[in-house]
Amino acid sequence: MTSEKIRVQDLNLYYGDNQALHDIQLSVKKGSITAFIGPSGCGKSTLLRTLNRMNDLIDNVRITGKVYVDEQNIYDNQVDVVQLRKHVGMVFQRPNPFPMSIYDNIAYGPRIHGIKKKRDLDEIVERSLQQAALWNEVKDRLKKSALGLSGGQQQRLCIARMLAVDPDVLLMDEPTSALDPISTLKVEELTQTLKSRYTIIIVTHNMQQAARISDYTVFFLNGHLVEASETNAIFTNPKDKRTEDYITGRFG
Amino acid sequence: MSKRTDRLMRGVFIASATFVSIIIFSIILFVGKQGVQTFRDVSPAEFFFSTDWTPLENRYGALVFILGSFLLTGLALLFAVPFAVGGAIFLAKYAPSWVREILRPAVDLFVGIPSVVYGLVGLTVFVPWIGKATGTAGFGVLAAALILAIMILPTILSVSEDALRTISRSLEEGSYALGATRWQTIRLVLLPAASPGVLTGIILGMGRAIGEAMAVQMVIGNAPLLPTGPGSPTSVLTTEIVKDMPNSIFGSTVNNALFLMSLVLLLVSLVLILLIRVIASRREV
Ligand SMILES: Nc1ncnc2c1ncn2[C@@H]1O[C@H](COP(=O)(O)OP(=O)(O)OP(=O)(O)O)[C@@H](O)[C@H]1O
Ligand SMILES: [Mg+2]
């Protein structure tokens, strides 16, 4: 039980009258990579966003059930959402760099959490950019606007920005959908190197990617969790017919 | 066909842009031409650096009005901007939607109130207050600045609020996802991203403040003297032009000096606008 990082229990989520998640049960192991797969609109992003309470920001969202991170129900009243989000970092489906310099983008998180010394910030910025495989491309233009980066570079910037606050859970919503094959490979390698220290959940539409990098795979359909199991098992021997149809490309 | 319409429309746009530019340019030219004739009778040093405005005795020092315009506009912005931006932040990011739905149209309504109404409010509310508080008649730069601040507040608020609301939600989420508080997100991400819009609002408000004659004239006291306190009567470029223009003959020295004051007003607002733009562009990355 101690190796469990996240547990989702009886989770239902409604956008207004529209139920987007139905009775989700899920357990995520510490130090593992879990892939969320499923057709567009099935609720992958929605579930991911419940794990750092990002849905709190949307009007008319109603959530029932529990989500435990480190055995603490994050929907409890006394939970400090700011602290939670420091521990549970997120990369969004669309890159969203701040309209400021590359350096300031990365330093943003550490700064708001009280790191002021230039030397510390410099070090964090370099390390995070290295980790996100972006350092070599931007080291000479750190003071330039992040908006001048290409889409793929922006996405890696957002990954670096997340790593800079040193979270222990990484939620990545299709982090490589805007990347070329080489950057994709870099991000995939990154997930492998980070795995020992972090718990990673990655949403992907790319079956090969899920198979390549994840330890566990969860398949969703229309807001329902259909099947969750070890990646090997799900790809070689899916238990549910719908999972099999999806991963073999027969629908979705 | 579409290519021809394209070319035609291009022509139309260029023509109208040229037309507008010509009109604006002619106004500046006309005002300028009348204005510089002042220097046939008055030295630039006197006009710009003397505080003695006594046209009857041929003394045409306009420093009081020039300084007055700067002071008044500055004070009005000082009073208005914090509340306007604060109000914009509140409406855009804190207020529940029903509050916003009531307040937002109300703010826009205020933008349309004629300045004479503000002047009346100033005359009946602020002037007596200030009078009582300072033991004077109450007419002066403070009453004028308060009135102007109230007048330009809705403009700045409205434009700033729009700017804040058009910032993409994903930026906000990006900040929250890093563990930022709402205030940090507003201060460090949303406001900087919205600053060009906020600035546009401030420039619009400033333009209105520096050019306002009616409301200011009703409460400022209209004496060509440097203000010595919040309740001491003084005058600014606009009010003096309005006051003296009807009594002067076109082509006379007073009349020319008033045109020169208009030119100064024009240039001052241009310079202020450019200044704000420069400061803003320097802050951008
Ligand atoms: N802010 C919102 N307001 C209302 N409905 C929403 C909102 N966000 C998502 N939905 C709905 O919830 C359902 C799940 O959406 P979600 O974004 O989680 O899907 P997804 O699996 O991430 O899809 P994709 O693979 O296309 O990213 C969809 O039907 C979507 O229309
Ligand atoms: Mg999604």
Coordinates of C-alpha atoms and ligand atoms in Angstrom, one line a residue:
Chain A
M1 CA 0.0 0.0 0.0
T2 CA 2.9 2.4 0.7
S3 CA 3.9 2.3 -2.9
E4 CA 0.6 3.9 -4.0
K5 CA 1.0 7.5 -5.0
I6 CA -2.5 8.4 -6.2
R7 CA -5.8 6.7 -5.7
V8 CA -9.0 7.8 -7.4
Q9 CA -12.2 6.6 -5.7
D10 CA -15.7 6.7 -7.0
L11 CA -15.0 9.8 -9.0
N12 CA -17.7 11.5 -11.0
L13 CA -17.3 14.8 -12.8
Y14 CA -20.0 16.9 -14.4
Y15 CA -19.6 20.0 -16.6
G16 CA -23.0 21.5 -15.9
D17 CA -25.5 18.7 -16.6
N18 CA -23.0 16.9 -18.8
Q19 CA -21.3 14.0 -17.0
A20 CA -17.8 13.7 -18.3
L21 CA -16.4 11.1 -15.9
H22 CA -18.3 8.1 -14.6
D23 CA -17.4 6.4 -11.3
I24 CA -13.6 6.2 -11.9
Q25 CA -11.5 3.9 -9.8
L26 CA -7.8 4.0 -10.3
S27 CA -4.6 3.5 -8.4
V28 CA -1.2 4.8 -9.5
K29 CA 2.0 3.4 -8.2
K30 CA 4.8 5.6 -7.0
G31 CA 7.7 5.9 -9.4
S32 CA 5.8 4.5 -12.3
I33 CA 4.7 5.8 -15.7
T34 CA 1.0 5.5 -16.5
A35 CA -0.4 6.2 -19.9
F36 CA -4.0 7.4 -20.4
I37 CA -5.3 6.3 -23.8
G38 CA -8.7 6.6 -25.4
P39 CA -10.5 8.4 -28.2
S40 CA -10.8 12.1 -28.3
G41 CA -13.4 13.5 -25.8
C42 CA -13.4 10.4 -23.6
G43 CA -12.2 12.4 -20.6
K44 CA -8.5 11.9 -20.4
S45 CA -7.7 15.5 -19.9
T46 CA -10.6 16.0 -17.6
L47 CA -9.4 13.2 -15.3
L48 CA -5.8 14.4 -15.4
R49 CA -7.0 17.9 -14.4
T50 CA -8.8 16.5 -11.4
L51 CA -5.5 15.3 -10.0
N52 CA -4.2 18.8 -9.4
R53 CA -7.6 20.4 -9.0
M54 CA -7.2 22.4 -12.2
N55 CA -10.9 21.9 -12.8
D56 CA -11.6 24.2 -9.8
L57 CA -11.0 27.1 -12.1
I58 CA -13.8 26.2 -14.5
D59 CA -17.3 27.4 -13.7
N60 CA -20.1 24.9 -13.2
V61 CA -17.9 21.9 -12.6
R62 CA -19.2 19.5 -10.0
I63 CA -17.0 16.7 -8.6
T64 CA -18.0 13.8 -6.4
G65 CA -15.8 11.1 -5.0
K66 CA -12.2 11.2 -3.7
V67 CA -8.7 11.6 -5.0
Y68 CA -5.9 10.6 -2.7
V69 CA -2.4 11.9 -3.3
D70 CA 0.0 10.5 -0.7
E71 CA -3.0 9.2 1.2
Q72 CA -4.5 12.7 1.5
N73 CA -7.8 13.4 -0.1
I74 CA -7.1 16.4 -2.2
Y75 CA -10.7 17.4 -2.3
D76 CA -10.8 17.8 1.5
N77 CA -11.7 21.3 2.6
Q78 CA -8.5 21.9 4.5
V79 CA -6.2 21.0 1.6
D80 CA -4.0 23.8 0.4
V81 CA -4.4 23.8 -3.4
V82 CA -1.2 25.9 -3.9
Q83 CA 0.9 23.3 -2.1
L84 CA -0.9 20.5 -4.0
R85 CA 0.0 22.0 -7.3
K86 CA 3.6 22.4 -6.3
H87 CA 3.7 18.7 -5.8
V88 CA 1.6 17.8 -8.8
G89 CA 3.0 19.5 -11.8
M90 CA 1.2 19.7 -15.1
V91 CA 2.1 20.2 -18.8
F92 CA -0.9 21.2 -20.9
Q93 CA -2.2 19.8 -24.1
R94 CA -1.4 23.1 -25.8
P95 CA 1.9 24.8 -25.0
N96 CA 1.2 27.9 -22.9
P97 CA 4.5 29.8 -22.3
F98 CA 4.1 33.1 -20.5
P99 CA 4.7 36.2 -22.5
M100 CA 8.1 36.9 -20.9
S101 CA 11.7 35.8 -21.5
I102 CA 12.7 32.1 -21.6
Y103 CA 14.6 32.6 -18.4
D104 CA 11.7 34.3 -16.6
N105 CA 9.4 31.5 -17.7
I106 CA 11.5 28.9 -16.0
A107 CA 12.3 31.0 -13.0
Y108 CA 8.6 31.9 -12.5
G109 CA 7.8 28.9 -10.4
P110 CA 10.9 29.0 -8.2
R111 CA 10.5 32.7 -7.7
I112 CA 6.9 32.5 -6.5
H113 CA 8.0 29.8 -4.1
G114 CA 10.6 32.1 -2.6
I115 CA 13.8 31.4 -4.3
K116 CA 15.5 34.8 -4.9
K117 CA 19.2 34.3 -5.3
K118 CA 20.3 34.8 -8.9
R119 CA 22.8 32.0 -8.6
D120 CA 20.2 29.5 -7.4
L121 CA 17.8 30.6 -10.1
D122 CA 20.5 30.4 -12.8
E123 CA 21.2 26.9 -11.7
I124 CA 17.6 25.8 -11.7
V125 CA 17.0 27.3 -15.1
E126 CA 19.9 25.5 -16.6
R127 CA 19.1 22.2 -15.0
S128 CA 15.5 22.3 -16.0
L129 CA 16.2 23.2 -19.6
Q130 CA 18.8 20.5 -19.7
Q131 CA 16.3 18.0 -18.4
A132 CA 13.8 19.1 -21.0
A133 CA 16.3 18.7 -23.8
L134 CA 16.0 22.4 -24.7
W135 CA 19.2 23.9 -23.2
N136 CA 21.4 23.7 -26.2
E137 CA 18.8 25.4 -28.4
V138 CA 18.1 28.3 -26.1
K139 CA 21.2 28.9 -24.0
D140 CA 22.2 31.9 -26.0
R141 CA 18.8 33.5 -26.0
L142 CA 17.6 33.1 -22.5
K143 CA 16.6 36.8 -22.3
K144 CA 14.6 36.6 -25.5
S145 CA 10.8 36.2 -25.5
A146 CA 9.6 32.6 -25.1
L147 CA 6.9 33.4 -27.7
G148 CA 9.6 33.4 -30.3
L149 CA 10.2 29.7 -29.9
S150 CA 8.7 27.1 -32.1
G151 CA 5.7 25.1 -31.0
G152 CA 7.8 22.1 -30.1
Q153 CA 10.3 24.2 -28.2
Q154 CA 7.5 25.9 -26.4
Q155 CA 6.2 22.6 -25.2
R156 CA 9.6 21.6 -23.9
L157 CA 9.9 25.0 -22.3
C158 CA 6.6 24.2 -20.5
I159 CA 8.1 20.9 -19.4
A160 CA 11.2 22.6 -18.1
R161 CA 9.0 25.2 -16.3
M162 CA 7.1 22.4 -14.5
L163 CA 10.4 20.6 -13.5
A164 CA 11.7 23.9 -12.1
V165 CA 9.3 23.7 -9.2
D166 CA 10.5 20.2 -8.4
P167 CA 7.1 18.4 -8.2
D168 CA 6.9 14.7 -7.5
V169 CA 4.0 13.9 -9.7
L170 CA 4.1 14.9 -13.4
L171 CA 0.9 15.2 -15.3
M172 CA 1.6 15.4 -19.0
D173 CA -1.3 16.0 -21.4
E174 CA -0.1 14.9 -24.9
P175 CA 3.3 16.5 -24.3
T176 CA 4.7 15.4 -27.6
S177 CA 1.7 16.0 -29.9
A178 CA 3.4 19.2 -31.2
L179 CA 6.9 17.8 -31.4
D180 CA 9.0 16.5 -34.2
P181 CA 10.3 12.9 -33.9
I182 CA 13.6 13.9 -32.5
S183 CA 12.2 16.1 -29.7
T184 CA 9.6 13.4 -29.1
L185 CA 12.3 10.9 -28.5
K186 CA 14.0 13.4 -26.2
V187 CA 10.9 13.9 -24.1
E188 CA 10.4 10.1 -24.0
E189 CA 13.9 9.6 -22.8
L190 CA 13.3 12.3 -20.3
T191 CA 10.4 10.4 -18.9
Q192 CA 12.6 7.4 -18.5
T193 CA 15.3 9.2 -16.6
L194 CA 12.7 11.0 -14.4
K195 CA 10.8 7.9 -13.6
S196 CA 12.9 6.9 -10.6
R197 CA 12.1 10.1 -8.8
Y198 CA 8.7 11.0 -10.1
T199 CA 5.4 9.5 -10.7
I200 CA 4.3 10.3 -14.2
I201 CA 0.9 10.2 -15.9
I202 CA 1.0 10.9 -19.6
V203 CA -2.0 11.2 -21.9
T204 CA -1.2 10.1 -25.4
H205 CA -2.9 9.3 -28.7
N206 CA 0.2 7.4 -29.8
M207 CA -0.1 3.7 -29.1
Q208 CA 3.5 3.1 -29.8
Q209 CA 4.5 5.8 -27.4
A210 CA 2.3 4.3 -24.7
A211 CA 3.8 0.9 -25.3
R212 CA 7.3 2.3 -25.4
I213 CA 7.4 4.4 -22.3
S214 CA 4.7 3.4 -19.8
D215 CA 4.5 0.7 -17.1
Y216 CA 0.8 0.9 -16.9
T217 CA -1.9 1.8 -19.4
V218 CA -5.4 2.9 -18.7
F219 CA -8.0 2.9 -21.4
F220 CA -11.0 5.2 -21.3
L221 CA -14.2 5.4 -23.4
N222 CA -16.9 8.0 -23.1
G223 CA -16.0 9.0 -19.5
H224 CA -15.7 5.4 -18.3
L225 CA -12.5 3.7 -17.3
V226 CA -12.6 0.5 -19.3
E227 CA -9.4 -1.2 -18.5
A228 CA -6.3 -0.5 -16.4
S229 CA -3.4 -2.8 -16.3
E230 CA 0.3 -3.3 -17.0
T231 CA 1.2 -1.9 -20.3
N232 CA 2.5 -5.3 -21.6
A233 CA -0.6 -7.0 -20.6
I234 CA -3.0 -4.5 -22.1
F235 CA -1.2 -4.5 -25.4
T236 CA -0.6 -8.2 -25.7
N237 CA -3.7 -9.5 -24.0
P238 CA -6.4 -7.0 -23.5
K239 CA -9.3 -8.3 -21.4
D240 CA -12.0 -6.1 -22.8
K241 CA -13.1 -6.3 -26.3
R242 CA -13.4 -2.5 -26.6
T243 CA -9.8 -2.1 -25.5
E244 CA -8.6 -4.6 -28.1
D245 CA -10.6 -2.8 -30.8
Y246 CA -9.1 0.5 -29.9
I247 CA -5.5 -0.5 -29.7
T248 CA -5.7 -2.5 -32.8
G249 CA -7.1 0.6 -34.5
R250 CA -10.5 -0.8 -35.3
F251 CA -12.2 2.3 -33.9
G252 CA -11.5 5.6 -32.1
Chain B
M1 CA -13.0 39.9 -60.0
S2 CA -11.9 39.4 -56.4
K3 CA -8.5 40.7 -57.3
R4 CA -10.1 43.9 -58.7
T5 CA -12.3 44.4 -55.6
D6 CA -9.1 43.8 -53.5
R7 CA -7.3 46.5 -55.4
L8 CA -10.3 48.8 -55.2
M9 CA -10.7 48.4 -51.5
R10 CA -7.0 48.9 -51.0
G11 CA -7.4 52.2 -52.8
V12 CA -10.3 53.2 -50.7
F13 CA -8.5 52.5 -47.5
I14 CA -5.4 54.3 -48.5
A15 CA -7.5 57.3 -49.6
S16 CA -9.3 57.5 -46.3
A17 CA -6.2 57.1 -44.3
T18 CA -4.6 59.9 -46.4
F19 CA -7.7 62.1 -46.0
V20 CA -7.7 61.7 -42.2
S21 CA -4.0 62.4 -42.0
I22 CA -4.4 65.5 -44.1
I23 CA -7.1 66.8 -41.9
I24 CA -5.1 66.2 -38.7
F25 CA -2.0 67.6 -40.2
S26 CA -3.9 70.8 -41.4
I27 CA -5.2 71.4 -37.9
I28 CA -1.8 71.1 -36.4
L29 CA -0.5 73.4 -39.2
F30 CA -3.2 76.0 -38.7
V31 CA -2.9 76.0 -34.9
G32 CA 0.9 76.1 -35.3
K33 CA 0.9 78.9 -37.8
Q34 CA -1.3 81.1 -35.7
G35 CA 0.6 80.2 -32.6
V36 CA 4.1 81.0 -33.6
Q37 CA 3.1 84.5 -34.6
T38 CA 3.0 85.1 -30.9
F39 CA 6.8 85.2 -31.0
R40 CA 6.6 88.4 -33.1
D41 CA 5.6 90.2 -29.9
V42 CA 6.6 87.9 -27.1
S43 CA 9.9 86.2 -26.5
P44 CA 9.8 82.4 -26.2
A45 CA 11.5 82.7 -22.8
E46 CA 8.7 84.9 -21.5
F47 CA 6.0 82.6 -22.9
F48 CA 7.4 79.4 -21.6
F49 CA 9.1 80.6 -18.4
S50 CA 7.1 83.5 -17.0
T51 CA 4.2 83.0 -14.7
D52 CA 2.8 86.5 -15.4
W53 CA -0.2 86.3 -17.6
T54 CA -1.6 89.9 -17.9
P55 CA -2.6 90.4 -21.5
L56 CA -4.0 93.9 -20.8
E57 CA -0.5 95.0 -19.9
N58 CA 1.1 92.9 -22.7
R59 CA 2.5 90.2 -20.4
Y60 CA 2.1 86.8 -21.8
G61 CA 3.7 84.2 -19.5
A62 CA 2.0 80.8 -19.9
L63 CA 4.1 78.8 -17.4
V64 CA 1.2 78.6 -14.9
F65 CA -1.1 77.0 -17.4
I66 CA 1.5 74.6 -18.8
L67 CA 2.5 73.4 -15.4
G68 CA -1.1 73.4 -14.3
S69 CA -2.1 71.0 -17.1
F70 CA 0.7 68.6 -16.2
L71 CA -0.1 68.8 -12.5
L72 CA -3.8 68.4 -13.0
T73 CA -3.4 65.4 -15.4
G74 CA -0.8 63.8 -13.3
L75 CA -3.0 64.1 -10.2
A76 CA -6.1 62.9 -12.0
L77 CA -4.2 59.8 -13.2
L78 CA -2.7 59.2 -9.8
F79 CA -6.2 59.1 -8.3
A80 CA -7.9 57.2 -11.1
V81 CA -5.4 54.6 -12.2
P82 CA -5.2 52.5 -8.9
F83 CA -8.9 52.4 -8.6
A84 CA -9.5 51.8 -12.2
V85 CA -7.0 48.9 -12.5
G86 CA -8.1 47.5 -9.2
G87 CA -11.7 47.7 -10.3
A88 CA -10.8 46.0 -13.6
I89 CA -9.0 43.2 -11.7
F90 CA -12.0 42.8 -9.4
L91 CA -14.5 42.7 -12.2
A92 CA -12.5 40.4 -14.5
K93 CA -11.1 38.0 -11.9
Y94 CA -12.9 38.1 -8.6
A95 CA -16.5 39.3 -9.1
P96 CA -19.1 36.5 -9.5
S97 CA -20.7 36.7 -12.9
W98 CA -23.9 38.2 -11.7
V99 CA -22.1 41.1 -10.1
R100 CA -20.1 41.6 -13.2
E101 CA -23.2 41.6 -15.4
I102 CA -24.6 44.4 -13.4
L103 CA -21.5 46.5 -12.9
R104 CA -20.0 46.2 -16.4
P105 CA -22.9 48.0 -18.3
A106 CA -23.0 50.5 -15.4
V107 CA -19.4 51.4 -15.9
D108 CA -19.9 51.8 -19.7
L109 CA -22.8 54.1 -18.9
F110 CA -20.5 56.3 -16.9
V111 CA -18.2 56.7 -19.8
G112 CA -21.0 58.5 -21.7
I113 CA -21.9 61.0 -19.1
P114 CA -21.3 64.6 -20.4
S115 CA -18.5 66.4 -18.6
V116 CA -20.8 69.3 -17.5
V117 CA -22.6 66.9 -15.3
Y118 CA -19.3 65.9 -13.6
G119 CA -18.5 69.6 -13.3
L120 CA -21.8 70.2 -11.5
V121 CA -21.1 67.3 -9.1
G122 CA -17.7 68.8 -8.4
L123 CA -19.2 72.2 -7.9
T124 CA -21.8 71.0 -5.4
V125 CA -19.9 68.3 -3.7
F126 CA -16.1 68.5 -3.9
V127 CA -15.6 72.3 -3.8
P128 CA -17.6 72.7 -0.5
W129 CA -15.8 69.8 1.0
I130 CA -12.3 71.0 0.1
G131 CA -13.4 74.5 1.1
K132 CA -14.4 73.3 4.6
A133 CA -11.3 71.1 5.0
T134 CA -8.8 73.8 3.9
G135 CA -10.5 76.9 5.0
T136 CA -10.7 78.3 1.5
A137 CA -13.3 78.7 -1.1
G138 CA -12.4 75.2 -2.3
F139 CA -11.9 76.1 -5.9
G140 CA -8.6 74.7 -7.2
V141 CA -6.6 71.9 -8.6
L142 CA -7.6 69.3 -6.1
A143 CA -11.3 69.6 -6.9
A144 CA -10.5 69.6 -10.6
A145 CA -8.3 66.5 -10.3
L146 CA -10.9 64.6 -8.3
I147 CA -13.5 65.4 -10.9
L148 CA -11.3 64.4 -13.7
A149 CA -10.3 61.2 -11.9
I150 CA -13.9 60.2 -11.6
M151 CA -14.5 61.1 -15.2
I152 CA -11.7 59.0 -16.6
L153 CA -12.0 56.1 -14.2
P154 CA -14.7 54.3 -16.1
T155 CA -12.7 54.6 -19.4
I156 CA -9.6 53.2 -17.9
L157 CA -11.5 50.5 -16.0
S158 CA -13.5 49.4 -19.0
V159 CA -10.6 49.1 -21.4
S160 CA -8.4 47.4 -18.8
E161 CA -11.1 45.0 -17.9
D162 CA -11.5 44.0 -21.6
A163 CA -7.7 43.6 -21.8
L164 CA -7.6 41.4 -18.8
R165 CA -10.5 39.2 -20.0
T166 CA -9.0 38.6 -23.4
I167 CA -5.9 37.1 -21.9
S168 CA -6.0 33.4 -22.8
R169 CA -7.2 31.2 -19.9
S170 CA -4.4 28.8 -20.6
L171 CA -1.8 31.4 -19.4
E172 CA -3.7 31.6 -16.1
E173 CA -3.8 27.8 -15.8
G174 CA -0.1 27.6 -16.5
S175 CA 0.5 29.9 -13.6
Y176 CA -1.9 28.1 -11.2
A177 CA -0.4 24.7 -12.2
L178 CA 3.0 25.9 -10.9
G179 CA 1.4 26.6 -7.5
A180 CA 0.8 30.3 -7.9
T181 CA -1.8 32.0 -5.9
R182 CA -4.5 34.0 -7.5
W183 CA -2.9 37.3 -6.6
Q184 CA 0.5 36.1 -7.9
T185 CA -1.1 35.0 -11.1
I186 CA -2.8 38.3 -11.6
R187 CA 0.2 40.4 -10.7
L188 CA 2.9 38.5 -12.4
V189 CA 1.2 37.0 -15.5
L190 CA -2.2 38.6 -16.2
L191 CA -1.4 42.2 -15.6
P192 CA 1.9 42.2 -17.6
A193 CA 0.2 40.3 -20.4
A194 CA -2.7 42.8 -20.3
S195 CA -0.4 45.9 -19.9
P196 CA -0.7 47.1 -23.5
G197 CA -4.5 47.2 -23.1
V198 CA -4.3 48.8 -19.7
L199 CA -1.9 51.3 -21.1
T200 CA -4.3 52.1 -24.0
G201 CA -7.0 52.7 -21.3
I202 CA -4.6 55.0 -19.4
I203 CA -3.7 56.9 -22.6
L204 CA -7.4 57.4 -23.5
G205 CA -8.1 58.6 -19.9
M206 CA -5.2 60.9 -20.0
G207 CA -6.2 62.3 -23.3
R208 CA -9.6 63.1 -21.9
A209 CA -8.2 64.6 -18.7
I210 CA -5.6 66.9 -20.4
G211 CA -8.1 68.1 -22.9
E212 CA -11.1 68.6 -20.6
A213 CA -12.1 72.2 -20.3
M214 CA -15.7 72.4 -19.2
A215 CA -15.7 70.4 -16.0
V216 CA -12.4 71.8 -15.0
Q217 CA -13.4 75.3 -15.6
M218 CA -16.3 74.9 -13.3
V219 CA -14.2 74.0 -10.3
I220 CA -10.6 75.2 -10.7
G221 CA -11.1 78.9 -9.9
N222 CA -9.7 80.3 -13.1
A223 CA -7.0 82.6 -11.8
P224 CA -3.7 82.7 -13.6
L225 CA -1.7 81.9 -10.5
L226 CA 0.5 79.0 -9.5
P227 CA -1.4 76.9 -7.0
T228 CA -0.2 77.3 -3.4
G229 CA -2.4 74.6 -2.0
P230 CA -5.3 72.2 -2.7
G231 CA -7.8 74.9 -2.5
S232 CA -6.1 77.8 -4.3
P233 CA -7.6 79.0 -7.5
T234 CA -5.5 78.4 -10.6
S235 CA -5.9 77.7 -14.3
V236 CA -4.7 75.3 -16.9
L237 CA -4.2 75.5 -20.7
T238 CA -7.7 74.4 -21.7
T239 CA -9.6 76.6 -19.2
E240 CA -7.6 79.7 -20.0
I241 CA -8.1 79.2 -23.7
V242 CA -11.9 78.8 -23.2
K243 CA -12.0 81.8 -20.9
D244 CA -9.9 84.2 -23.0
M245 CA -10.7 83.2 -26.6
P246 CA -14.1 84.8 -26.9
N247 CA -12.8 88.2 -25.8
S248 CA -9.9 88.2 -28.2
I249 CA -9.7 89.4 -31.8
F250 CA -8.3 86.9 -34.3
G251 CA -4.7 87.9 -35.1
S252 CA -4.1 89.9 -31.9
T253 CA -1.3 88.9 -29.7
V254 CA -3.5 87.4 -27.0
N255 CA -5.3 85.4 -29.6
N256 CA -2.0 84.2 -31.0
A257 CA -0.8 83.3 -27.6
L258 CA -3.9 81.3 -27.0
F259 CA -3.3 79.4 -30.3
L260 CA 0.3 78.8 -29.1
M261 CA -1.2 77.4 -25.9
S262 CA -3.4 75.1 -28.0
L263 CA -0.3 74.0 -29.8
V264 CA 1.5 73.3 -26.6
L265 CA -1.5 71.3 -25.4
L266 CA -1.4 69.3 -28.5
L267 CA 2.3 68.6 -28.4
V268 CA 2.2 67.8 -24.7
S269 CA -0.5 65.2 -25.2
L270 CA 1.4 63.8 -28.1
V271 CA 4.6 63.6 -26.1
L272 CA 2.9 62.0 -23.1
I273 CA 1.4 59.4 -25.3
L274 CA 4.7 58.6 -27.0
L275 CA 6.4 58.6 -23.6
I276 CA 4.0 56.0 -22.3
R277 CA 4.4 53.9 -25.4
V278 CA 8.2 54.0 -25.1
I279 CA 8.2 53.0 -21.5
A280 CA 5.8 50.2 -22.2
S281 CA 7.8 48.9 -25.2
R282 CA 10.9 48.9 -23.1
R283 CA 9.3 46.8 -20.5
E284 CA 8.2 44.2 -23.0
V285 CA 10.5 41.3 -23.7
Ligands
LIG1 N1 -14.5 23.2 -19.9 C1 -15.4 22.3 -20.4 N2 -16.7 22.7 -20.3 C2 -17.6 21.8 -20.7 N3 -17.4 20.6 -21.2 C3 -16.1 20.2 -21.3 C4 -15.0 21.1 -20.9 N4 -13.8 20.4 -21.1 C5 -14.1 19.2 -21.6 N5 -15.5 19.1 -21.7 C6 -16.2 17.9 -22.2 O1 -15.8 16.8 -21.5 C7 -15.5 15.6 -22.3 C8 -14.1 15.1 -22.0 O2 -13.2 16.1 -22.5 P1 -11.6 15.9 -22.4 O3 -11.0 17.2 -22.8 O4 -11.3 15.4 -21.0 O5 -11.3 14.8 -23.5 P2 -9.9 14.2 -23.9 O6 -10.0 12.7 -23.7 O7 -8.8 14.9 -23.3 O8 -9.9 14.5 -25.5 P3 -8.7 14.8 -26.4 O9 -8.0 13.5 -26.7 O10 -9.4 15.3 -27.6 O11 -7.9 15.8 -25.7 C9 -15.8 16.1 -23.7 O12 -17.1 15.6 -24.0 C10 -15.7 17.6 -23.6 O13 -16.6 18.1 -24.6
MG2 MG -7.3 16.2 -23.9

